[in-house]
mmCIF file of C-alpha atoms in Angstrom:
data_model
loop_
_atom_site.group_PDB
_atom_site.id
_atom_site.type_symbol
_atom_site.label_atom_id
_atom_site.label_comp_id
_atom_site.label_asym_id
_atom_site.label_seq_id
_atom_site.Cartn_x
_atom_site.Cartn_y
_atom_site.Cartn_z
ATOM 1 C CA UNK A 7 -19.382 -14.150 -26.368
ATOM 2 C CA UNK A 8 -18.959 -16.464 -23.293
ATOM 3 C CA UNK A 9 -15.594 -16.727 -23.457
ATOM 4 C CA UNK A 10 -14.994 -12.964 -24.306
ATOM 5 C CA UNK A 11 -16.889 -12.329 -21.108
ATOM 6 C CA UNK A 12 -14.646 -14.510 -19.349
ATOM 7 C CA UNK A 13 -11.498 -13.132 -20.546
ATOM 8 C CA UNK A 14 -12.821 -9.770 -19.676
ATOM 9 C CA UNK A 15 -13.075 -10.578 -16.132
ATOM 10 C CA UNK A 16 -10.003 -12.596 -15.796
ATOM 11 C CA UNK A 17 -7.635 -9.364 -17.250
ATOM 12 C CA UNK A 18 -9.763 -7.125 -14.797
ATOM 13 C CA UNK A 19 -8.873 -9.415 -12.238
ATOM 14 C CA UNK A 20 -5.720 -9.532 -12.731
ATOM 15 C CA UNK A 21 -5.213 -5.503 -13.038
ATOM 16 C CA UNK A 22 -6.877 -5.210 -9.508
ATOM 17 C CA UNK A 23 -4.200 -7.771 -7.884
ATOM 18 C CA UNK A 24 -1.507 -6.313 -9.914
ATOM 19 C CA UNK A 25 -2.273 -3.056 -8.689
ATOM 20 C CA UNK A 26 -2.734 -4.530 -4.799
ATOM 21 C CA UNK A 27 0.443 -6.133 -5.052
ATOM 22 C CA UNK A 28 2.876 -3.593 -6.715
ATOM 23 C CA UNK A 29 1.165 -0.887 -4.278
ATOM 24 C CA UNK A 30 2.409 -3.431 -1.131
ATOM 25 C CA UNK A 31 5.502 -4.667 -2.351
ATOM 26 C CA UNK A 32 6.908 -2.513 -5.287
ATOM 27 C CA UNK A 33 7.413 -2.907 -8.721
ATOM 28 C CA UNK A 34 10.880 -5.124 -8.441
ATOM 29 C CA UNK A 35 9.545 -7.432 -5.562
ATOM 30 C CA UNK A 36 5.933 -8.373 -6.938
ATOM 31 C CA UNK A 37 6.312 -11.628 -8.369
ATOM 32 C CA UNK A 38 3.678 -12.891 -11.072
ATOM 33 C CA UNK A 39 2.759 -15.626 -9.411
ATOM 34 C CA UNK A 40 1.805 -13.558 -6.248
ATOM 35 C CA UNK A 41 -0.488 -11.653 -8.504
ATOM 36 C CA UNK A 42 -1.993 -14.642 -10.347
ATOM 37 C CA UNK A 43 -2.776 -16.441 -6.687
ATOM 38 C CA UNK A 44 -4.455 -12.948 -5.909
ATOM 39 C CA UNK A 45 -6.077 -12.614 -8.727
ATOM 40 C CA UNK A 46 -7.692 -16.315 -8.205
ATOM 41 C CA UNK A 47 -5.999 -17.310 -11.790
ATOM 42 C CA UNK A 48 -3.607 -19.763 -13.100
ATOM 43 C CA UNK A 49 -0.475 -18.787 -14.175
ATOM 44 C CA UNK A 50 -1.127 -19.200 -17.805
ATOM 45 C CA UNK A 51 -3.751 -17.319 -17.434
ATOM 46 C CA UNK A 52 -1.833 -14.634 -16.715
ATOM 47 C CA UNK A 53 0.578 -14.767 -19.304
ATOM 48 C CA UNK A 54 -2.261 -15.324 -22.198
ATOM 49 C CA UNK A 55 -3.335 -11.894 -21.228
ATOM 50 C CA UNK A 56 0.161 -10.346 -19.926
ATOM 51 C CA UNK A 57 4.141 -11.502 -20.965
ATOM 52 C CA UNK A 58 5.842 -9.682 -18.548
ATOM 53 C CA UNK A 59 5.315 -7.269 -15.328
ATOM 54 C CA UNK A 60 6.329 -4.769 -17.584
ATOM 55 C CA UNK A 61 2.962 -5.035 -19.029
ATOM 56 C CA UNK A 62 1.120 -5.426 -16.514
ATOM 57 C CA UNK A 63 2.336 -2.500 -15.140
ATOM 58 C CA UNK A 64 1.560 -0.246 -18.028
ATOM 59 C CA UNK A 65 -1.916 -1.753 -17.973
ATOM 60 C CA UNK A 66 -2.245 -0.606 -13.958
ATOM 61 C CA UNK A 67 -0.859 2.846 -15.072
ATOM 62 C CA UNK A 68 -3.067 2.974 -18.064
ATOM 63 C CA UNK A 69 -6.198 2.858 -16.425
ATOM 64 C CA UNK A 70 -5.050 4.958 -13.046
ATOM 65 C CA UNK A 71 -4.091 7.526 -15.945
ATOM 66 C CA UNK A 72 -7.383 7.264 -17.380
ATOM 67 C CA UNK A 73 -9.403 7.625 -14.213
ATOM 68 C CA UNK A 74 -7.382 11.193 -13.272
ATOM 69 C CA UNK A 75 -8.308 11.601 -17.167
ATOM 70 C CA UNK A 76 -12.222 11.588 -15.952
ATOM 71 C CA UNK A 77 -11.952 13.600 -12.572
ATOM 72 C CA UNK A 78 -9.984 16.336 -14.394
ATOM 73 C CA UNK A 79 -12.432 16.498 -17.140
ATOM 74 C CA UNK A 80 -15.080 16.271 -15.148
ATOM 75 C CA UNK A 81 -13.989 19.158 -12.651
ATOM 76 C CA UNK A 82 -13.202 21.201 -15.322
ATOM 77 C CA UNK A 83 -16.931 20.926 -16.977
ATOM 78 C CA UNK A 84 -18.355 21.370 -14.030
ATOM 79 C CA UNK A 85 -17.062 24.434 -12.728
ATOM 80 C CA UNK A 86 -16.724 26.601 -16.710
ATOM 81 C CA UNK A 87 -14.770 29.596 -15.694
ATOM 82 C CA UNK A 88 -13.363 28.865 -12.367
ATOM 83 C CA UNK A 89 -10.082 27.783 -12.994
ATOM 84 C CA UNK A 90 -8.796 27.328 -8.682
ATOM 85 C CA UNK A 91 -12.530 25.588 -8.111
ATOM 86 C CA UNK A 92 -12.121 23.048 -10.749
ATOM 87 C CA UNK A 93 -8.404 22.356 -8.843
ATOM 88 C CA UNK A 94 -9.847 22.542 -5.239
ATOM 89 C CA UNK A 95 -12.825 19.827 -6.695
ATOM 90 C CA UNK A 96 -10.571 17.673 -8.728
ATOM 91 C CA UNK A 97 -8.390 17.203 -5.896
ATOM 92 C CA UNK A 98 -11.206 16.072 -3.442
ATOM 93 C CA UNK A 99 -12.188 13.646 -6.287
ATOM 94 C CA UNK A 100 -8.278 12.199 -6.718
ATOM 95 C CA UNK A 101 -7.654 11.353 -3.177
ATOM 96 C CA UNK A 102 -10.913 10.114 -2.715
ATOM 97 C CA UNK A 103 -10.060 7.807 -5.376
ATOM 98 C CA UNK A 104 -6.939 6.927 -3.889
ATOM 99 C CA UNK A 105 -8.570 6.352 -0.889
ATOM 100 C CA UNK A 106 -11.147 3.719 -2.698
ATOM 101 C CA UNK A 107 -9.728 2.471 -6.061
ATOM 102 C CA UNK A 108 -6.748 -0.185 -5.691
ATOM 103 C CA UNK A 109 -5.717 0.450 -9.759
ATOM 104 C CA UNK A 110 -5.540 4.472 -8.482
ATOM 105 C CA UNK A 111 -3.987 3.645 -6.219
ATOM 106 C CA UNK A 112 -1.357 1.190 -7.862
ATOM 107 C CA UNK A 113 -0.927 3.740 -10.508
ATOM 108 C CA UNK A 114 0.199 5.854 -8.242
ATOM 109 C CA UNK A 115 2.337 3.783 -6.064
ATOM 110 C CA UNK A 116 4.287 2.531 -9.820
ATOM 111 C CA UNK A 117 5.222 6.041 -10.424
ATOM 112 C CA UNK A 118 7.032 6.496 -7.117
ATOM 113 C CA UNK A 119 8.924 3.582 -7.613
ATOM 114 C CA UNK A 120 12.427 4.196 -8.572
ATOM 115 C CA UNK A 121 12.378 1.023 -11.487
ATOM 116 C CA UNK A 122 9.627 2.647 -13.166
ATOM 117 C CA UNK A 123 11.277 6.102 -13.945
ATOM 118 C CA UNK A 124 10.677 7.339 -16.807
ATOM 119 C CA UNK A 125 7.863 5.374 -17.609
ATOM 120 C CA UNK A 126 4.294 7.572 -18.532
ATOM 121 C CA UNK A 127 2.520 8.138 -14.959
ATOM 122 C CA UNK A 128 -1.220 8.957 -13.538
ATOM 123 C CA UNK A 129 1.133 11.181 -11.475
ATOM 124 C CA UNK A 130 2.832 13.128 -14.115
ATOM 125 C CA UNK A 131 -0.537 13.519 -15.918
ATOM 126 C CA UNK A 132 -1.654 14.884 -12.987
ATOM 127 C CA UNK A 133 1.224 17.347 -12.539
ATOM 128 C CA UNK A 134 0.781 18.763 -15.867
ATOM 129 C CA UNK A 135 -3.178 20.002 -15.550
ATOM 130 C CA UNK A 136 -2.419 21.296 -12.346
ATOM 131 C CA UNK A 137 0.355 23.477 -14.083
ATOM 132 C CA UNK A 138 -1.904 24.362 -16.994
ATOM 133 C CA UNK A 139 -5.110 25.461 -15.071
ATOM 134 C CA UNK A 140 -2.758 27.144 -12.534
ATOM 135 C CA UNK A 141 -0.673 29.135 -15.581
ATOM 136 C CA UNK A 142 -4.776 29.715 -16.835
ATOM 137 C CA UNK A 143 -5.359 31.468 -13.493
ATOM 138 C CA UNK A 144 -2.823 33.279 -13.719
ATOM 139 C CA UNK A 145 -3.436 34.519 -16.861
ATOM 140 C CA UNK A 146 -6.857 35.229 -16.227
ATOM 141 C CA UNK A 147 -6.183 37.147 -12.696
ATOM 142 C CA UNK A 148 -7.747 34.443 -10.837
ATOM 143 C CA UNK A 149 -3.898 34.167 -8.278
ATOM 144 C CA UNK A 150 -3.285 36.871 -5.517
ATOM 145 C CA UNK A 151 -1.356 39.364 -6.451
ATOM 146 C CA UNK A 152 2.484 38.198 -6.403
ATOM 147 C CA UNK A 153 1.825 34.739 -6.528
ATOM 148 C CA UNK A 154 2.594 33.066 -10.126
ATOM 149 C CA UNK A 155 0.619 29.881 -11.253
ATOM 150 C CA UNK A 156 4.022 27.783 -11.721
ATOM 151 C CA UNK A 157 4.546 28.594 -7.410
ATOM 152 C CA UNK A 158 0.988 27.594 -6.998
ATOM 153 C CA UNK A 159 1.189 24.577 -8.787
ATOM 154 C CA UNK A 160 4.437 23.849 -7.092
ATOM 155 C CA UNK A 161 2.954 23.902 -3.811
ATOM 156 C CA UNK A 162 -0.513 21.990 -4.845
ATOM 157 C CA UNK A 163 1.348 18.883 -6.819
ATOM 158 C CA UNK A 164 3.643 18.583 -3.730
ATOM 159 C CA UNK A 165 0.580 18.339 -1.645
ATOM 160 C CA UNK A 166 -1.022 15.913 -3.134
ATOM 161 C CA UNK A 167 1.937 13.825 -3.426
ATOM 162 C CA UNK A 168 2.272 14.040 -0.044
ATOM 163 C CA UNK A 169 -0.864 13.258 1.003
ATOM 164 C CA UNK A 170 -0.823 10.343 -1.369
ATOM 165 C CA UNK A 171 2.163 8.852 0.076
ATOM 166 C CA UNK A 172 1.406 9.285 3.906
ATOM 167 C CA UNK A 173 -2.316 7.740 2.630
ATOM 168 C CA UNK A 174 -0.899 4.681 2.072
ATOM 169 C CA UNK A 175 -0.112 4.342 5.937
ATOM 170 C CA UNK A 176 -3.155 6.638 7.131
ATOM 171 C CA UNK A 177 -6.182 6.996 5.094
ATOM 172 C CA UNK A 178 -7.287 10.175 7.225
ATOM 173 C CA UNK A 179 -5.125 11.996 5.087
ATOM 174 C CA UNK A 180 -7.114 11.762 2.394
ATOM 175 C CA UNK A 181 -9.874 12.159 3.837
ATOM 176 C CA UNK A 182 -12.315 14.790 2.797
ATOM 177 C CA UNK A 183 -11.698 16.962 6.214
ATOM 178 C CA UNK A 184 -7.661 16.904 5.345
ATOM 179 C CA UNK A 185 -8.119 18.084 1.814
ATOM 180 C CA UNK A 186 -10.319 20.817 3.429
ATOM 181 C CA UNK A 187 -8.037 21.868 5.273
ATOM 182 C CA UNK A 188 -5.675 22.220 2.893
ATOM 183 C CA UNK A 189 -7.704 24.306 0.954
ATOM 184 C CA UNK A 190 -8.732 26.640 4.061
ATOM 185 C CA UNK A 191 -5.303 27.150 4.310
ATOM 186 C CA UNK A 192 -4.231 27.615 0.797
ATOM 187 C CA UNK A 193 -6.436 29.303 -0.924
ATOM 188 C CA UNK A 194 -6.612 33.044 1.059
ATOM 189 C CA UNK A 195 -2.753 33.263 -0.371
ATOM 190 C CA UNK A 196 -3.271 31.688 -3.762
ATOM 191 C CA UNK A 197 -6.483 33.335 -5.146
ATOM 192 C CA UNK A 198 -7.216 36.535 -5.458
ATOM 193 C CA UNK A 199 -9.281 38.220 -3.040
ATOM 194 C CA UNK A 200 -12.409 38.909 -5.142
ATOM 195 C CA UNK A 201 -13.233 35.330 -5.902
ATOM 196 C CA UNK A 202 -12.258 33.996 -2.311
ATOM 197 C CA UNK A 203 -15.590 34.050 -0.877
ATOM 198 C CA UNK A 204 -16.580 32.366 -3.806
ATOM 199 C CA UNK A 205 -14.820 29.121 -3.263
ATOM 200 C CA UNK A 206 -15.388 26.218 -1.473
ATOM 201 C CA UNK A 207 -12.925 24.054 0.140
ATOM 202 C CA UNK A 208 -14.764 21.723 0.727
ATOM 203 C CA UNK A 209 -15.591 20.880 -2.781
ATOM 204 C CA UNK A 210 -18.408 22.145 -4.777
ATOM 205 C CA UNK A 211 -20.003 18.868 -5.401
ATOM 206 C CA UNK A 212 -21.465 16.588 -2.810
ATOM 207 C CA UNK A 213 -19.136 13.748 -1.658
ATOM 208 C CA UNK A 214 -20.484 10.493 -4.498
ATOM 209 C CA UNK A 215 -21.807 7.612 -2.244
ATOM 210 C CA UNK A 216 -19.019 5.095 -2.056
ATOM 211 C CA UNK A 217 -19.594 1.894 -3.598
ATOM 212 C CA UNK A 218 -18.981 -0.645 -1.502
ATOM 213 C CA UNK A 219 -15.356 -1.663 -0.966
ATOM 214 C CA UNK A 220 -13.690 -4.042 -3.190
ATOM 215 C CA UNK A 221 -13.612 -7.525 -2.116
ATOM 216 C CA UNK A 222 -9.963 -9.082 -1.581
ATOM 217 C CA UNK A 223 -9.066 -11.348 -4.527
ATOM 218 C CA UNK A 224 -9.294 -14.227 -2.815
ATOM 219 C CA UNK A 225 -12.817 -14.070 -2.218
ATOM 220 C CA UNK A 226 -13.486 -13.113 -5.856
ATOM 221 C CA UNK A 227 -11.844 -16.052 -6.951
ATOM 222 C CA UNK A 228 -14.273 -18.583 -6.761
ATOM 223 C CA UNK A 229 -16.268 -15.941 -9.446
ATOM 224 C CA UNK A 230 -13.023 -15.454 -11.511
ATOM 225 C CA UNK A 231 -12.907 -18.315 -14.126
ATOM 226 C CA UNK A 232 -9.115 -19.186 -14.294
ATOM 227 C CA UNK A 233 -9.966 -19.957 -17.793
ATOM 228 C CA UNK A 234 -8.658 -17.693 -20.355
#
């Protein structure tokens, strides 16, 4: 059970520095042993749990992808009918995540980079339940008249790129005032005017009380057991 434990915390590890490090250098320049040195591990250590970057990669992606899995699912619960609220609180939740979370934020760095075409994203996953609440809205009346849910979701997936790029440099843009006003801009042409007064930029949740922030690697080591 000890050593379960153990290898537990050493592939977590090494997930958080892989993330760090693709996110800073790219896929194609991060080097394994740059990640195993963050990470606090040996090199075999690395390779019990990972053979390649490939996989390591996936396993970044895999948990980014997972974590856009909860916020949309959770957004959608929350808000029942209100197909543009769920969007408006979803997308407060993602950029606050890639504000905070280094694997989010890996995730989404690996599906910008050109050698990982292709390859199943956080991003893409996010692209297509924007387009299917957005083609929901529309179906429901929920858009302003003349405005079709694949133009809205155009405009919103481009955003949040955006703002996930420029994040990387600036963190205010993804802050919660930014993604505000976004919204306060957006939404009187998107939704229709019945249900405007009825939405909140803002979000309609409370902002979650940040954990504190994540340690560099390098001071985890010393807890990280470069056993395997």
């Amino acid at each position: 059970m000890v050593k379960q434990q153990r290898a537990a915390r050493t592939r977590q590890a090494l997930i958080q520095a892989a993330a760090t490090v693709f996110a800073e250098e790219g896929f194609v320049t991060a080097s394994l042993s740059t990640i195993s040195r963050r990470a606090g591990v040996s090199n075999g250590a690395l390779h019990f749990h990972f053979a390649n970057k490939h996989m390591l990669a996936e396993a970044v992606e895999a948990e980014a992808a997972e974590a856009v899995r909860r916020i949309t699912e959770a957004a959608q619960a929350r808000q029942g009918g209100s197909s543009l609220q769920s969007v408006v609180d979803a997308t407060h939740e993602l950029m606050g995540s890639l504000a905070r979370d280094t694997v989010v934020r890996g995730g989404f760095e690996l599906a910008g980079d050109t050698a990982r075409r292709g390859e199943p994203s956080p991003r893409t996953q996010w692209q297509h339940w924007v387009e299917d609440v957005l083609r929901r809205a529309e179906h429901s009346g929920a858009l302003a008249q003349g405005v079709s849910g694949a133009d809205g979701a155009r405009v919103i997936i481009a955003a949040t790129a955006g703002f996930g790029v420029l994040g990387g440099q600036d963190a205010s843009w993804l802050s919660r005032q930014t993604i505000t006003g976004f919204w306060e801009v957006l939404l009187p042409r998107l939704a229709d005017h019945r249900d405007l007064d009825a939405l909140v930029c803002a979000g309609s949740q409370r902002p979650a009380v940040l954990p504190p922030r994540e340690r560099p690697a390098q001071e985890r080591s010393a807890q990280v057991s470069p056993d395997r």
